[in-house]
Amino acid sequence: MKFTEEHEWLREEDGLIVVGITEHAATQLGDVVFVELPEAGIEVTKDEDVVVIESVKAASDIMAPIDGEIVEVNDALADNPGMVNDDPLGDAWFFKMKASDPSQMDEYMDEAAYKALIE
Amino acid sequence: MSDLKTLPLDALHQDLGGKMVPFAGYSMPVQYAAGVMAEHLHVREKAGLFDVSHMGQCVMPLAGDAALEGLVPADVIGLKTGRQRYGLFTNAAGGVLDDLMIARREKDLFLVVNASRKDHDIPHLQAHIEGVQEVTGRALLALQGPLAETALARLVPSVPSMKFMDVAEVEWQGVDLWISRSGYTGEDGFEISVPADSAETFARALIAMEEVLPIGLGARDSLRMEAGMPLYGNDLAEDISPVEAGVTFGINKVRRLGGDREGGFPGADRILNELQNGAPRRRVGLRPDGRAPMRAGVPIFDAAEGGAQIGVITSGGFGPSIGGPIAMGLIDAAVPADTTLFGEVRGKRLPATQTDLPFHKPDYKR
């Protein structure tokens, strides 16, 4: 698993990259009440805002961490946004991407480096 | 952030794991460990303690009541001893400079004004009224919720005899407390002014009780929105009249057309005329149809496509007790009450249904 400075995580699974937010991010956001997901099938570029997430306090954006195609989104989040707080690293993934350039993953932190960042 | 002022209960907030944010120049807890949602629901179910010491407190002589009526459309002269009333500072254009609470006590009038406006309000009062003094050295707490009376009565046995908007000065362990039965949550409860050096002991005595959880500013905002209560700077402003904002309860009968002390406050011509003939805009409650919150600043339309903007969201977010997004907006008064409105969120017009305020009906002890 890799981590971005924007507090997103990336995990390789069956040749796709699954993206979510970290527990630290979920705690900072507070109770999530709304998630707006992109359409599956769109091409996105790194750092493009692709998901809107609203907590009781404020709205924030989730960026595409790499270039590629969004091949699947987690529709369960639309009906149950609170999953983001309950299980940010598991069930509450946001989308799966087909990476255009898998080497873009390399720039991101491993778990130890991320832990050091948030401490 | 070294220029941020701290409150008398700062150490307690830190101790309780409060997440501190800058608010109106003060370092304030936006939430504690439980989070906004749980804190909000706890207040509706049991009782919560809020630190609102950032608000402005001041006292003035009883003889200044007539002069105060020159600044607010409330009936101050007719306010009975031991009672409190909602007031509005108006401006010459008929807008609102701030809202406030006015209490008549045995020896003085006690006023509470908004934190963000106290640097304006206190000089404003002093310019028109003799002997207005800011109260410094006292914290202000709010204990709110259906079990607030039960909790506070353990410390102050006389509070069950107080009714909504009663005020009392009582002693607790040699400390003088100024208590009003009022709040900003749509729940029964109390607001308590306590000397700063006793504030932490008093607050700890309350939060040690099983019913009482400390509550941050986040839940304070969602609670007041569900209660349909306006926030100065959002739903109330210098360019919004009290009639437009739907706070006509701040204009008492004796100050209205035909009353014994008709008018006599800034902007009376416009405000009294609007009371008779209607205002160009009105404040509405909105329930967005989907899950997306519509927050302050979102433009409102009366059609899914095209047409001119007919209003703007002034407060909005998620209502934990409602289980969905809620909002209040200021719209063109000519728009019928059954028209579906559309808030433009991130470029998309999302439907919302106009609803009566409040979203959550209060259960005050009258």
Coordinates of C-alpha atoms in Angstrom, one line a residue:
Chain A
M1 CA 0.0 0.0 0.0
K2 CA 1.2 3.5 -0.9
F3 CA 0.2 6.8 0.6
T4 CA 0.0 10.4 -0.7
E5 CA 0.7 13.7 1.1
E6 CA -3.0 14.4 0.5
H7 CA -3.8 11.5 2.8
E8 CA -5.0 9.1 0.1
W9 CA -4.0 5.5 -0.1
L10 CA -3.4 3.4 -3.2
R11 CA -3.5 -0.4 -3.3
E12 CA -2.8 -2.7 -6.2
E13 CA -5.5 -5.3 -6.7
D14 CA -6.0 -7.6 -9.8
G15 CA -4.0 -5.2 -12.0
L16 CA -6.0 -2.1 -10.9
I17 CA -5.2 0.6 -8.4
V18 CA -7.8 1.0 -5.6
V19 CA -7.9 4.5 -4.0
G20 CA -9.3 5.6 -0.7
I21 CA -8.5 8.0 2.1
T22 CA -6.6 7.2 5.3
E23 CA -7.9 6.9 8.8
H24 CA -6.1 10.1 9.7
A25 CA -7.9 11.9 6.9
A26 CA -11.3 10.4 7.9
T27 CA -10.8 11.5 11.5
Q28 CA -9.8 15.0 10.4
L29 CA -12.8 15.4 8.2
G30 CA -15.2 14.3 10.8
D31 CA -18.6 12.6 10.1
V32 CA -18.9 12.2 6.3
V33 CA -22.5 12.8 5.1
F34 CA -22.1 13.0 1.3
V35 CA -19.9 11.5 -1.3
E36 CA -20.1 12.4 -5.0
L37 CA -18.3 9.9 -7.2
P38 CA -17.2 10.3 -10.8
E39 CA -18.6 8.2 -13.7
A40 CA -16.8 5.0 -14.3
G41 CA -15.0 5.0 -17.7
I42 CA -13.6 8.5 -17.6
E43 CA -10.0 9.4 -18.2
V44 CA -8.4 11.4 -15.4
T45 CA -5.0 13.0 -14.9
K46 CA -3.0 13.1 -11.8
D47 CA -4.1 15.8 -9.2
E48 CA -7.4 16.2 -10.9
D49 CA -10.3 16.5 -8.4
V50 CA -12.5 13.5 -9.0
V51 CA -14.5 12.9 -5.8
V52 CA -16.3 15.4 -3.6
I53 CA -16.6 14.5 0.0
E54 CA -18.6 16.5 2.5
S55 CA -18.5 16.1 6.2
V56 CA -20.8 17.8 8.7
K57 CA -18.2 20.6 8.8
A58 CA -17.1 21.2 5.2
A59 CA -16.6 20.0 1.7
S60 CA -13.3 18.7 0.3
D61 CA -12.0 17.1 -2.8
I62 CA -10.3 13.8 -3.5
M63 CA -7.7 13.9 -6.3
A64 CA -6.8 11.3 -8.8
P65 CA -3.3 10.2 -7.5
I66 CA -2.2 9.0 -10.9
D67 CA -3.1 9.3 -14.6
G68 CA -5.5 6.7 -16.0
E69 CA -9.0 5.5 -16.4
I70 CA -11.5 5.2 -13.6
V71 CA -12.9 1.7 -14.2
E72 CA -15.1 1.2 -11.2
V73 CA -16.6 3.4 -8.4
N74 CA -17.9 2.4 -5.0
D75 CA -21.6 3.1 -5.4
A76 CA -22.2 1.9 -1.8
L77 CA -20.7 5.2 -0.5
A78 CA -23.5 7.2 -2.1
D79 CA -26.1 5.5 0.1
N80 CA -23.9 5.1 3.1
P81 CA -21.3 7.9 3.3
G82 CA -20.6 7.1 7.0
M83 CA -18.6 4.1 5.8
V84 CA -15.8 6.5 5.2
N85 CA -15.5 7.0 8.9
D86 CA -16.2 3.4 9.8
D87 CA -13.8 1.6 7.5
P88 CA -11.7 4.0 5.5
L89 CA -9.0 1.5 4.6
G90 CA -11.4 -1.3 3.7
D91 CA -15.0 -1.1 2.5
A92 CA -14.9 2.6 1.9
W93 CA -12.6 2.7 -1.1
F94 CA -13.6 5.4 -3.6
F95 CA -12.6 4.1 -7.1
K96 CA -10.5 1.7 -9.0
M97 CA -8.1 3.0 -11.8
K98 CA -6.3 1.4 -14.7
A99 CA -2.9 3.2 -14.4
S100 CA -1.5 4.8 -17.6
D101 CA 1.9 4.8 -16.1
P102 CA 2.3 2.5 -13.1
S103 CA 5.7 4.1 -12.3
Q104 CA 3.8 7.1 -10.9
M105 CA 3.1 4.9 -7.9
D106 CA 6.8 5.0 -7.0
E107 CA 6.8 8.6 -5.9
Y108 CA 4.4 7.9 -3.0
M109 CA 5.2 7.0 0.6
D110 CA 5.2 3.6 2.2
E111 CA 3.4 3.1 5.4
A112 CA 6.3 3.9 7.6
A113 CA 7.0 7.2 5.8
Y114 CA 3.3 8.1 6.0
K115 CA 3.1 7.4 9.7
A116 CA 6.1 9.7 10.2
L117 CA 4.3 12.4 8.2
I118 CA 1.1 12.4 10.4
E119 CA 2.9 12.1 13.7
Chain B
M1 CA -1.9 31.9 15.8
S2 CA -0.3 33.7 18.7
D3 CA -2.7 36.6 18.3
L4 CA -5.7 34.3 19.1
K5 CA -7.3 35.0 22.4
T6 CA -7.9 32.1 24.8
L7 CA -11.0 31.5 26.9
P8 CA -11.1 30.9 30.7
L9 CA -11.8 27.2 29.9
D10 CA -9.0 26.7 27.5
A11 CA -7.1 24.2 29.7
L12 CA -10.3 22.2 30.1
H13 CA -10.9 22.1 26.4
Q14 CA -7.3 20.8 25.8
D15 CA -7.8 18.3 28.6
L16 CA -11.0 17.0 27.0
G17 CA -9.4 16.6 23.6
G18 CA -11.1 19.5 22.1
K19 CA -10.1 20.2 18.5
M20 CA -9.3 23.9 18.7
V21 CA -10.0 26.3 15.8
P22 CA -9.9 30.1 15.4
F23 CA -13.3 31.6 15.7
A24 CA -14.2 35.3 16.1
G25 CA -10.6 35.9 17.3
Y26 CA -10.6 33.2 19.9
S27 CA -9.3 29.7 20.1
M28 CA -12.4 27.6 20.4
P29 CA -13.3 23.9 20.4
V30 CA -15.1 22.9 17.2
Q31 CA -15.6 19.4 18.5
Y32 CA -14.3 16.9 21.0
A33 CA -13.5 13.2 20.5
A34 CA -17.2 12.2 20.0
G35 CA -17.4 14.3 16.9
V36 CA -20.1 16.7 15.6
M37 CA -22.7 14.1 14.8
A38 CA -22.6 12.3 18.2
E39 CA -22.4 15.6 20.1
H40 CA -25.4 17.0 18.3
L41 CA -27.5 13.9 18.9
H42 CA -26.4 13.8 22.6
V43 CA -27.8 17.3 23.1
R44 CA -31.1 16.3 21.6
E45 CA -31.3 13.2 23.8
K46 CA -29.6 14.2 27.1
A47 CA -27.6 17.3 27.8
G48 CA -24.5 19.1 26.5
L49 CA -22.3 21.8 27.8
F50 CA -21.1 24.6 25.5
D51 CA -18.4 27.2 26.2
V52 CA -19.7 30.4 24.7
S53 CA -17.4 32.7 26.7
H54 CA -16.4 34.4 23.4
M55 CA -19.8 36.2 23.4
G56 CA -20.0 39.7 24.7
Q57 CA -21.6 40.4 28.1
C58 CA -22.5 43.8 29.3
V59 CA -24.6 45.6 32.0
M60 CA -26.3 48.9 32.0
P61 CA -28.5 50.9 34.4
L62 CA -32.2 50.2 34.5
A63 CA -32.7 53.9 33.7
G64 CA -31.2 53.3 30.3
D65 CA -34.2 51.2 29.1
A66 CA -35.8 54.0 27.1
A67 CA -32.5 54.8 25.5
L68 CA -32.0 51.1 24.6
E69 CA -35.4 51.2 22.9
G70 CA -33.8 53.8 20.6
L71 CA -31.5 51.1 19.3
V72 CA -33.7 48.0 19.2
P73 CA -37.4 47.4 18.3
A74 CA -37.9 45.3 21.4
D75 CA -40.2 46.3 24.3
V76 CA -37.5 46.9 26.9
I77 CA -39.5 49.3 29.2
G78 CA -42.2 46.6 29.5
L79 CA -39.8 43.8 30.2
K80 CA -40.5 42.4 33.7
T81 CA -37.8 42.0 36.3
G82 CA -36.4 38.4 36.0
R83 CA -37.3 38.1 32.3
Q84 CA -35.2 38.1 29.2
R85 CA -36.2 39.0 25.6
Y86 CA -34.7 38.8 22.1
G87 CA -33.5 42.0 20.5
L88 CA -32.1 43.3 17.3
F89 CA -29.8 46.3 16.8
T90 CA -31.1 47.9 13.6
N91 CA -29.6 50.4 11.3
A92 CA -31.1 53.5 9.6
A93 CA -31.6 51.5 6.4
G94 CA -33.7 48.9 8.3
G95 CA -31.0 46.3 8.3
V96 CA -29.7 44.4 11.3
L97 CA -26.4 45.3 13.0
D98 CA -26.6 42.3 15.4
D99 CA -29.0 40.3 17.5
L100 CA -28.8 40.1 21.3
M101 CA -30.5 39.0 24.5
I102 CA -31.8 41.6 26.9
A103 CA -32.4 40.6 30.5
R104 CA -34.0 42.8 33.2
R105 CA -32.6 42.1 36.6
E106 CA -33.2 43.7 40.0
K107 CA -30.4 46.3 39.7
D108 CA -29.5 46.5 36.0
L109 CA -30.1 45.3 32.4
F110 CA -27.8 42.4 31.3
L111 CA -27.1 42.1 27.6
V112 CA -25.4 39.3 25.7
V113 CA -24.2 40.0 22.1
N114 CA -22.4 38.0 19.5
A115 CA -18.7 37.5 19.7
S116 CA -18.1 38.6 16.2
R117 CA -20.0 41.9 16.8
K118 CA -19.1 42.8 20.4
D119 CA -16.4 45.2 19.3
H120 CA -19.1 47.0 17.3
D121 CA -22.0 46.6 19.7
I122 CA -20.5 47.8 23.0
P123 CA -19.2 51.1 21.6
H124 CA -22.6 51.5 19.8
L125 CA -24.4 51.1 23.1
Q126 CA -22.0 53.4 24.9
A127 CA -22.5 56.1 22.3
H128 CA -26.2 56.2 23.0
I129 CA -26.6 55.1 26.6
E130 CA -25.0 56.3 29.9
G131 CA -23.3 53.7 32.0
V132 CA -22.9 50.7 29.7
Q133 CA -20.1 48.5 30.9
E134 CA -18.6 45.4 29.3
V135 CA -18.5 42.5 31.8
T136 CA -15.1 41.1 31.7
G137 CA -13.8 38.3 33.9
R138 CA -16.8 36.1 33.5
A139 CA -17.2 33.0 31.4
L140 CA -20.5 32.1 29.7
L141 CA -21.6 28.5 29.4
A142 CA -24.7 26.9 27.9
L143 CA -26.2 23.7 29.2
Q144 CA -28.7 22.4 26.7
G145 CA -30.9 19.4 26.3
P146 CA -33.9 17.6 27.8
L147 CA -31.8 16.6 30.8
A148 CA -30.3 20.1 31.3
E149 CA -32.7 20.9 34.2
T150 CA -32.0 17.5 35.9
A151 CA -28.2 18.1 35.7
L152 CA -28.2 21.8 36.7
A153 CA -30.6 21.2 39.6
R154 CA -28.0 19.0 41.3
L155 CA -25.9 22.1 41.6
V156 CA -28.6 24.8 41.8
P157 CA -31.8 23.3 43.3
S158 CA -33.9 26.3 42.4
V159 CA -33.6 26.1 38.6
P160 CA -36.7 23.8 38.0
S161 CA -38.8 26.8 39.1
M162 CA -37.5 28.9 36.2
K163 CA -39.5 29.1 33.0
F164 CA -38.3 29.7 29.4
M165 CA -36.6 33.1 29.2
D166 CA -36.5 33.6 33.0
V167 CA -33.3 35.0 34.5
A168 CA -32.0 34.6 38.0
E169 CA -28.9 35.4 40.0
V170 CA -28.1 32.5 42.3
E171 CA -25.2 31.3 44.5
W172 CA -23.3 28.1 44.0
Q173 CA -20.6 27.3 46.6
G174 CA -20.2 31.0 47.2
V175 CA -19.9 31.8 43.5
D176 CA -22.5 34.1 41.9
L177 CA -24.1 32.6 38.8
W178 CA -26.2 34.5 36.4
I179 CA -28.6 32.0 34.9
S180 CA -31.2 32.4 32.1
R181 CA -33.4 29.6 30.8
S182 CA -32.7 29.9 27.1
G183 CA -30.3 28.8 24.4
Y184 CA -29.4 28.4 20.8
T185 CA -30.2 24.7 20.1
G186 CA -34.0 24.3 20.0
E187 CA -33.8 22.4 23.3
D188 CA -34.7 23.4 26.8
G189 CA -31.7 24.6 28.7
F190 CA -29.8 27.3 30.5
E191 CA -27.1 29.9 29.8
I192 CA -24.9 30.6 32.8
S193 CA -22.5 33.4 33.3
V194 CA -19.9 32.4 35.9
P195 CA -16.8 34.2 37.2
A196 CA -13.8 33.2 35.1
D197 CA -11.8 31.9 38.1
S198 CA -14.6 29.5 39.1
A199 CA -15.6 28.5 35.5
E200 CA -13.5 25.4 35.3
T201 CA -14.7 24.0 38.6
F202 CA -18.3 24.6 37.7
A203 CA -17.9 23.2 34.2
R204 CA -16.1 20.1 35.5
A205 CA -19.0 19.5 38.0
L206 CA -21.4 19.4 35.1
I207 CA -19.4 17.3 32.7
A208 CA -18.7 14.8 35.5
M209 CA -22.4 14.0 35.3
E210 CA -23.4 11.0 33.2
E211 CA -25.9 13.0 31.2
V212 CA -23.6 15.8 30.2
L213 CA -21.1 15.8 27.3
P214 CA -19.0 18.7 26.3
I215 CA -20.1 20.1 22.9
G216 CA -18.2 22.1 20.3
L217 CA -19.0 24.8 17.9
G218 CA -19.7 22.3 15.1
A219 CA -22.8 20.9 16.8
R220 CA -23.8 24.3 18.1
D221 CA -24.2 25.3 14.4
S222 CA -26.1 22.2 13.3
L223 CA -28.3 22.4 16.4
R224 CA -29.2 26.0 15.8
M225 CA -29.8 25.4 12.1
E226 CA -32.3 22.6 12.8
A227 CA -34.0 24.9 15.3
G228 CA -34.3 27.5 12.4
M229 CA -32.4 30.0 14.4
P230 CA -30.5 32.7 12.5
L231 CA -26.8 33.3 12.7
Y232 CA -25.5 36.9 12.5
G233 CA -23.3 37.3 9.5
N234 CA -25.2 34.6 7.6
D235 CA -29.0 34.8 8.0
L236 CA -28.9 38.3 9.6
A237 CA -26.8 41.1 8.1
E238 CA -26.8 44.9 7.7
D239 CA -28.6 44.5 4.3
I240 CA -31.3 42.1 5.5
S241 CA -34.3 43.5 7.3
P242 CA -35.8 41.7 10.4
V243 CA -39.0 41.1 8.4
E244 CA -37.0 39.5 5.5
A245 CA -35.0 37.4 8.0
G246 CA -38.3 36.3 9.7
V247 CA -37.3 37.6 13.1
T248 CA -40.3 39.7 13.7
F249 CA -40.6 38.3 17.2
G250 CA -37.8 40.8 17.9
I251 CA -40.3 43.6 17.2
N252 CA -42.7 43.7 20.0
K253 CA -46.3 45.0 19.7
V254 CA -45.9 48.2 21.6
R255 CA -43.2 49.2 19.1
R256 CA -45.3 48.4 16.0
L257 CA -47.8 50.7 14.2
G258 CA -50.5 51.7 16.6
G259 CA -48.5 50.7 19.6
D260 CA -47.9 53.1 22.6
R261 CA -44.2 53.5 21.7
E262 CA -44.5 53.0 17.9
G263 CA -41.3 53.2 16.0
G264 CA -38.4 55.2 17.5
F265 CA -35.7 52.7 16.5
P266 CA -33.3 53.0 13.5
G267 CA -34.9 52.0 10.2
A268 CA -38.4 52.0 11.8
D269 CA -40.0 53.4 8.6
R270 CA -38.9 50.5 6.5
I271 CA -39.4 47.8 9.1
L272 CA -42.9 48.9 10.2
N273 CA -43.9 49.3 6.5
E274 CA -42.6 45.8 5.7
L275 CA -44.6 44.4 8.7
Q276 CA -47.8 45.8 7.2
N277 CA -47.1 45.3 3.5
G278 CA -44.6 42.6 3.2
A279 CA -40.8 42.6 2.4
P280 CA -39.1 42.0 -0.9
R281 CA -37.4 38.9 0.3
R282 CA -38.2 36.2 2.8
R283 CA -36.2 33.6 4.7
V284 CA -37.2 30.0 3.9
G285 CA -36.3 26.6 5.1
L286 CA -35.1 24.2 2.5
R287 CA -34.8 20.4 2.4
P288 CA -32.5 19.4 -0.5
D289 CA -33.9 16.3 -2.2
G290 CA -30.7 14.4 -2.4
R291 CA -27.8 14.0 0.1
A292 CA -25.6 16.9 -1.1
P293 CA -25.5 19.7 1.5
M294 CA -26.2 23.2 0.2
R295 CA -24.0 25.5 2.2
A296 CA -24.0 29.3 2.7
G297 CA -23.5 31.1 -0.6
V298 CA -25.1 28.6 -2.9
P299 CA -27.3 30.5 -5.4
I300 CA -31.0 29.6 -5.6
F301 CA -33.1 29.3 -8.8
D302 CA -36.8 28.5 -9.3
A303 CA -36.1 26.3 -12.4
A304 CA -33.9 23.4 -13.2
E305 CA -32.5 25.3 -16.2
G306 CA -32.4 28.9 -17.1
G307 CA -34.1 31.8 -15.3
A308 CA -32.6 34.4 -13.1
Q309 CA -31.2 33.7 -9.6
I310 CA -34.0 34.2 -7.0
G311 CA -32.1 33.9 -3.8
V312 CA -29.1 32.5 -1.9
I313 CA -28.5 30.0 0.8
T314 CA -27.6 31.8 4.0
S315 CA -26.9 28.8 6.2
G316 CA -26.8 25.1 5.3
G317 CA -25.3 21.8 6.1
F318 CA -26.3 18.4 7.5
G319 CA -29.0 18.0 10.1
P320 CA -28.1 15.0 12.2
S321 CA -31.5 14.8 13.9
I322 CA -33.2 15.2 10.5
G323 CA -30.9 12.7 8.9
G324 CA -30.2 14.7 5.8
P325 CA -29.1 18.1 4.5
I326 CA -31.0 21.2 5.6
A327 CA -30.6 24.8 4.6
M328 CA -32.0 28.2 5.1
G329 CA -32.1 30.8 2.3
L330 CA -33.2 34.3 1.5
I331 CA -35.4 34.3 -1.6
D332 CA -37.6 36.7 -3.6
A333 CA -40.8 37.0 -1.7
A334 CA -42.8 36.7 -4.9
V335 CA -41.8 33.1 -5.4
P336 CA -44.7 30.9 -4.3
A337 CA -44.2 28.7 -1.2
D338 CA -44.9 25.5 -3.1
T339 CA -42.4 26.1 -5.9
T340 CA -39.5 23.6 -6.0
L341 CA -36.3 25.5 -5.7
F342 CA -32.8 24.6 -7.0
G343 CA -29.5 25.2 -5.4
E344 CA -26.6 25.4 -7.7
V345 CA -23.9 23.2 -6.1
R346 CA -20.6 22.8 -8.1
G347 CA -22.3 23.9 -11.3
K348 CA -25.3 21.5 -11.0
R349 CA -28.8 22.6 -10.0
L350 CA -30.1 20.3 -7.4
P351 CA -33.8 20.3 -6.3
A352 CA -34.9 21.4 -2.8
T353 CA -38.3 21.6 -1.2
Q354 CA -39.4 24.7 0.7
T355 CA -40.3 23.8 4.3
D356 CA -41.5 25.6 7.4
L357 CA -39.0 26.5 10.0
P358 CA -37.9 25.1 12.4
F359 CA -36.8 21.7 11.1
H360 CA -36.7 20.5 14.7
K361 CA -39.5 21.7 16.9
P362 CA -38.3 23.0 20.3
D363 CA -39.8 21.8 23.6
Y364 CA -39.3 24.7 25.9
K365 CA -40.5 24.9 29.5
R366 CA -43.0 27.8 29.3

